[in-house]
């Protein structure tokens, strides 16, 4: 197992309901260290660039609107197999399918407004971290 870094976003539905602390506790309890974190309000265009891989999906416009609808907390999580571990803690995309105890099972409102984002592979993690953070902001 290797130490990895992954990009996490606490989405607008969760910041609106003041869930940042509860979600961060889930990451820390799973052994993930928050080595960078900031609260920002994305424009729709910035959200669109971040989610460009989904540009052809029917929910793309709705997703970009949602991600720009309120503040988000962007963060870098570090730990052993952090990418897979974070996705395990997040749970399935659709909260109806998410395992008990996961963030999405406990907090997500729908398949779209599902409280968190997490990178899905080392290559995407590197690109997504660089989209929001400079090297100096990552304090491991
Ligand atoms: P994940 O975030 O679990 O990696 P995807 O990469 O498939 O999931 O989708 C990215 C995001 O797009 C999801 O987290 C969710 O916010 C949104 N999304 C996915 N599927 C749908 C859908 N059927 N309807 C609306 N929004 C969706």
mmCIF file of C-alpha atoms in Angstrom, residues 10 12-23 39:
data_model
loop_
_atom_site.group_PDB
_atom_site.id
_atom_site.type_symbol
_atom_site.label_atom_id
_atom_site.label_comp_id
_atom_site.label_asym_id
_atom_site.label_seq_id
_atom_site.Cartn_x
_atom_site.Cartn_y
_atom_site.Cartn_z
ATOM 1 C CA UNK A 10 -17.838 19.104 0.288
ATOM 2 C CA UNK A 12 -23.154 23.058 -1.610
ATOM 3 C CA UNK A 13 -25.983 20.898 -0.225
ATOM 4 C CA UNK A 14 -23.711 19.949 2.679
ATOM 5 C CA UNK A 15 -22.115 23.347 3.394
ATOM 6 C CA UNK A 16 -25.627 24.836 3.396
ATOM 7 C CA UNK A 17 -26.662 22.404 6.147
ATOM 8 C CA UNK A 18 -23.490 23.091 8.205
ATOM 9 C CA UNK A 19 -22.180 19.533 7.754
ATOM 10 C CA UNK A 20 -18.494 20.335 7.107
ATOM 11 C CA UNK A 21 -17.377 19.286 10.586
ATOM 12 C CA UNK A 22 -19.377 16.050 10.601
ATOM 13 C CA UNK A 23 -18.036 15.091 7.170
ATOM 14 C CA UNK A 39 -14.000 27.327 1.356
#
